[in-house]
Amino acid sequence: MKAPGAAWLFWRALALLALAVLAAPARAETVHVRAVHDGDTVLLADGRRVRYLGIDAPERGQPFYAEALKLNLALTAGRTVRLEFDRKREDRYGRLLAYVHVGEEMVNARLVREGLAHVYLIPPNLLHAEALLGLQAEAQAKGLGMWGVVPGVRPGRQRLRPPGGPRRIPALRPRGAHLRLPLGRPPAGLRPHAPRRPRPGPAGPRRADPALLGRRPARLEQPG
């Protein structure tokens, strides 16, 4: 039997490559924003929700919530945007995870640059991590937005690639079903405070429960 020629092998390889490309999920999608939920979440015309990747904006009741919401509204409400996906496309709540682009501008980056969101990374979605960290450092240095709340706040030291060293990511802390990596935390006034545990009092005799006073101890009978 005659061996297949070079031309046949070429077209076969090209066909397999085309099938692989078609089978792979799209890295980008053009959508229409119907409503803006908050500084880092929007609702699409088809009912899906999109959570912005790589950032965390203030929640309702926290400082700069209104400013982040206002900027997100101005950039995305009622507009056609492009979603850029990373390695993981959805979170455990079924929301799309994406970098949101309006024209040539990434909304995620704009919020960080103006100090209205801080970098919040969840591996394996680290595509724009270094760029976002650089923008956050600039916002911190200028005291923009949330970084101007507490005097003397300086850029965080966490980096994905320390100068002259290998790629390193700070230790991950499990929380729920995700391994979350908050890099460059916001000022203390923007973080929820953990409840303090009551300090143990001085050692002394324990007071009897008034509800138990007057009750006779239960009889313990030895089985026959």
mmCIF file of N, CA and C in Angstrom, residues 80-136:
data_model
loop_
_atom_site.group_PDB
_atom_site.id
_atom_site.type_symbol
_atom_site.label_atom_id
_atom_site.label_comp_id
_atom_site.label_asym_id
_atom_site.label_seq_id
_atom_site.Cartn_x
_atom_site.Cartn_y
_atom_site.Cartn_z
ATOM 1 N N THR A 80 -22.773 47.701 25.050
ATOM 2 C CA THR A 80 -22.224 46.433 24.586
ATOM 3 C C THR A 80 -20.767 46.353 25.015
ATOM 4 N N VAL A 81 -20.413 45.269 25.685
ATOM 5 C CA VAL A 81 -19.064 45.107 26.220
ATOM 6 C C VAL A 81 -18.500 43.769 25.749
ATOM 7 N N ARG A 82 -17.210 43.628 25.914
ATOM 8 C CA ARG A 82 -16.542 42.369 25.559
ATOM 9 C C ARG A 82 -16.040 41.701 26.828
ATOM 10 N N LEU A 83 -16.423 40.453 27.020
ATOM 11 C CA LEU A 83 -15.972 39.672 28.164
ATOM 12 C C LEU A 83 -14.736 38.870 27.776
ATOM 13 N N GLU A 84 -13.689 39.014 28.543
ATOM 14 C CA GLU A 84 -12.474 38.221 28.341
ATOM 15 C C GLU A 84 -12.379 37.218 29.483
ATOM 16 N N PHE A 85 -12.325 35.942 29.141
ATOM 17 C CA PHE A 85 -12.312 34.893 30.148
ATOM 18 C C PHE A 85 -10.888 34.446 30.455
ATOM 19 N N ASP A 86 -10.737 33.906 31.649
ATOM 20 C CA ASP A 86 -9.453 33.346 32.074
ATOM 21 C C ASP A 86 -9.600 31.824 32.078
ATOM 22 N N ARG A 87 -8.844 31.141 32.895
ATOM 23 C CA ARG A 87 -8.859 29.682 32.878
ATOM 24 C C ARG A 87 -10.157 29.112 33.450
ATOM 25 N N LYS A 88 -10.710 29.755 34.465
ATOM 26 C CA LYS A 88 -11.973 29.300 35.054
ATOM 27 C C LYS A 88 -13.052 30.315 34.719
ATOM 28 N N ARG A 89 -14.157 29.857 34.116
ATOM 29 C CA ARG A 89 -15.168 30.771 33.574
ATOM 30 C C ARG A 89 -16.318 31.065 34.528
ATOM 31 N N GLU A 90 -16.566 30.225 35.517
ATOM 32 C CA GLU A 90 -17.693 30.435 36.423
ATOM 33 C C GLU A 90 -17.270 30.202 37.864
ATOM 34 N N ASP A 91 -17.978 30.885 38.802
ATOM 35 C CA ASP A 91 -17.736 30.628 40.215
ATOM 36 C C ASP A 91 -18.782 29.644 40.730
ATOM 37 N N ARG A 92 -18.747 29.360 42.018
ATOM 38 C CA ARG A 92 -19.647 28.351 42.567
ATOM 39 C C ARG A 92 -21.098 28.822 42.593
ATOM 40 N N TYR A 93 -21.326 30.112 42.368
ATOM 41 C CA TYR A 93 -22.690 30.639 42.325
ATOM 42 C C TYR A 93 -23.249 30.679 40.902
ATOM 43 N N GLY A 94 -22.469 30.207 39.929
ATOM 44 C CA GLY A 94 -22.926 30.196 38.551
ATOM 45 C C GLY A 94 -22.707 31.499 37.811
ATOM 46 N N ARG A 95 -22.010 32.454 38.428
ATOM 47 C CA ARG A 95 -21.740 33.725 37.748
ATOM 48 C C ARG A 95 -20.552 33.577 36.802
ATOM 49 N N LEU A 96 -20.609 34.275 35.673
ATOM 50 C CA LEU A 96 -19.461 34.321 34.777
ATOM 51 C C LEU A 96 -18.344 35.125 35.429
ATOM 52 N N LEU A 97 -17.120 34.688 35.244
ATOM 53 C CA LEU A 97 -15.944 35.396 35.743
ATOM 54 C C LEU A 97 -15.214 35.963 34.542
ATOM 55 N N ALA A 98 -15.047 37.286 34.490
ATOM 56 C CA ALA A 98 -14.492 37.867 33.267
ATOM 57 C C ALA A 98 -13.826 39.203 33.535
ATOM 58 N N TYR A 99 -12.920 39.548 32.620
ATOM 59 C CA TYR A 99 -12.391 40.907 32.520
ATOM 60 C C TYR A 99 -13.300 41.618 31.518
ATOM 61 N N VAL A 100 -13.862 42.739 31.913
ATOM 62 C CA VAL A 100 -14.873 43.422 31.106
ATOM 63 C C VAL A 100 -14.225 44.585 30.363
ATOM 64 N N HIS A 101 -14.345 44.577 29.043
ATOM 65 C CA HIS A 101 -13.737 45.609 28.207
ATOM 66 C C HIS A 101 -14.818 46.451 27.536
ATOM 67 N N VAL A 102 -14.649 47.761 27.594
ATOM 68 C CA VAL A 102 -15.493 48.704 26.861
ATOM 69 C C VAL A 102 -14.575 49.423 25.881
ATOM 70 N N GLY A 103 -14.696 49.094 24.610
ATOM 71 C CA GLY A 103 -13.745 49.627 23.641
ATOM 72 C C GLY A 103 -12.354 49.091 23.949
ATOM 73 N N GLU A 104 -11.406 50.000 24.133
ATOM 74 C CA GLU A 104 -10.032 49.606 24.427
ATOM 75 C C GLU A 104 -9.730 49.610 25.919
ATOM 76 N N GLU A 105 -10.724 49.892 26.750
ATOM 77 C CA GLU A 105 -10.481 50.021 28.188
ATOM 78 C C GLU A 105 -11.038 48.829 28.952
ATOM 79 N N MET A 106 -10.242 48.319 29.923
ATOM 80 C CA MET A 106 -10.708 47.268 30.802
ATOM 81 C C MET A 106 -11.305 47.910 32.057
ATOM 82 N N VAL A 107 -12.574 47.626 32.317
ATOM 83 C CA VAL A 107 -13.265 48.234 33.452
ATOM 84 C C VAL A 107 -12.630 47.797 34.770
ATOM 85 N N ASN A 108 -12.234 46.534 34.870
ATOM 86 C CA ASN A 108 -11.583 46.042 36.090
ATOM 87 C C ASN A 108 -10.383 46.912 36.436
ATOM 88 N N ALA A 109 -9.547 47.188 35.426
ATOM 89 C CA ALA A 109 -8.333 47.975 35.642
ATOM 90 C C ALA A 109 -8.665 49.421 36.003
ATOM 91 N N ARG A 110 -9.695 49.975 35.388
ATOM 92 C CA ARG A 110 -10.070 51.372 35.668
ATOM 93 C C ARG A 110 -10.483 51.546 37.137
ATOM 94 N N LEU A 111 -11.243 50.602 37.657
ATOM 95 C CA LEU A 111 -11.670 50.670 39.050
ATOM 96 C C LEU A 111 -10.480 50.607 39.998
ATOM 97 N N VAL A 112 -9.516 49.739 39.695
ATOM 98 C CA VAL A 112 -8.320 49.638 40.533
ATOM 99 C C VAL A 112 -7.485 50.904 40.424
ATOM 100 N N ARG A 113 -7.327 51.432 39.221
ATOM 101 C CA ARG A 113 -6.492 52.614 39.002
ATOM 102 C C ARG A 113 -7.028 53.830 39.759
ATOM 103 N N GLU A 114 -8.336 53.930 39.932
ATOM 104 C CA GLU A 114 -8.919 55.074 40.626
ATOM 105 C C GLU A 114 -9.124 54.819 42.117
ATOM 106 N N GLY A 115 -8.630 53.684 42.604
ATOM 107 C CA GLY A 115 -8.737 53.396 44.029
ATOM 108 C C GLY A 115 -10.132 53.029 44.478
ATOM 109 N N LEU A 116 -10.964 52.535 43.571
ATOM 110 C CA LEU A 116 -12.338 52.173 43.903
ATOM 111 C C LEU A 116 -12.536 50.663 43.986
ATOM 112 N N ALA A 117 -11.455 49.913 43.862
ATOM 113 C CA ALA A 117 -11.467 48.463 44.048
ATOM 114 C C ALA A 117 -10.042 48.044 44.359
ATOM 115 N N HIS A 118 -9.905 46.949 45.083
ATOM 116 C CA HIS A 118 -8.556 46.444 45.351
ATOM 117 C C HIS A 118 -8.383 45.091 44.674
ATOM 118 N N VAL A 119 -7.136 44.734 44.432
ATOM 119 C CA VAL A 119 -6.824 43.489 43.726
ATOM 120 C C VAL A 119 -7.196 42.306 44.609
ATOM 121 N N TYR A 120 -7.925 41.358 44.021
ATOM 122 C CA TYR A 120 -8.352 40.164 44.756
ATOM 123 C C TYR A 120 -8.318 38.991 43.786
ATOM 124 N N LEU A 121 -7.323 38.137 43.941
ATOM 125 C CA LEU A 121 -7.057 37.080 42.964
ATOM 126 C C LEU A 121 -7.498 35.723 43.480
ATOM 127 N N ILE A 122 -8.110 34.956 42.598
ATOM 128 C CA ILE A 122 -8.502 33.588 42.912
ATOM 129 C C ILE A 122 -7.875 32.677 41.864
ATOM 130 N N PRO A 123 -6.778 31.968 42.189
ATOM 131 C CA PRO A 123 -6.188 31.051 41.223
ATOM 132 C C PRO A 123 -7.232 30.045 40.742
ATOM 133 N N PRO A 124 -7.153 29.626 39.472
ATOM 134 C CA PRO A 124 -6.050 29.842 38.530
ATOM 135 C C PRO A 124 -6.208 31.082 37.649
ATOM 136 N N ASN A 125 -7.137 31.982 37.971
ATOM 137 C CA ASN A 125 -7.385 33.147 37.114
ATOM 138 C C ASN A 125 -6.416 34.279 37.441
ATOM 139 N N LEU A 126 -5.228 34.214 36.858
ATOM 140 C CA LEU A 126 -4.168 35.184 37.151
ATOM 141 C C LEU A 126 -3.646 35.866 35.886
ATOM 142 N N LEU A 127 -4.448 35.892 34.833
ATOM 143 C CA LEU A 127 -3.981 36.390 33.538
ATOM 144 C C LEU A 127 -3.476 37.827 33.617
ATOM 145 N N HIS A 128 -4.210 38.716 34.281
ATOM 146 C CA HIS A 128 -3.833 40.128 34.355
ATOM 147 C C HIS A 128 -3.390 40.523 35.766
ATOM 148 N N ALA A 129 -2.917 39.549 36.534
ATOM 149 C CA ALA A 129 -2.584 39.813 37.937
ATOM 150 C C ALA A 129 -1.507 40.882 38.084
ATOM 151 N N GLU A 130 -0.427 40.753 37.343
ATOM 152 C CA GLU A 130 0.686 41.691 37.510
ATOM 153 C C GLU A 130 0.300 43.101 37.087
ATOM 154 N N ALA A 131 -0.473 43.226 36.009
ATOM 155 C CA ALA A 131 -0.902 44.552 35.563
ATOM 156 C C ALA A 131 -1.803 45.207 36.604
ATOM 157 N N LEU A 132 -2.720 44.437 37.181
ATOM 158 C CA LEU A 132 -3.618 44.982 38.193
ATOM 159 C C LEU A 132 -2.856 45.380 39.450
ATOM 160 N N LEU A 133 -1.880 44.575 39.834
ATOM 161 C CA LEU A 133 -1.074 44.912 41.009
ATOM 162 C C LEU A 133 -0.287 46.197 40.790
ATOM 163 N N GLY A 134 0.214 46.395 39.574
ATOM 164 C CA GLY A 134 0.932 47.631 39.275
ATOM 165 C C GLY A 134 0.029 48.849 39.371
ATOM 166 N N LEU A 135 -1.201 48.743 38.859
ATOM 167 C CA LEU A 135 -2.151 49.855 38.952
ATOM 168 C C LEU A 135 -2.537 50.124 40.398
ATOM 169 N N GLN A 136 -2.667 49.074 41.179
ATOM 170 C CA GLN A 136 -3.011 49.259 42.589
ATOM 171 C C GLN A 136 -1.894 49.972 43.338
#
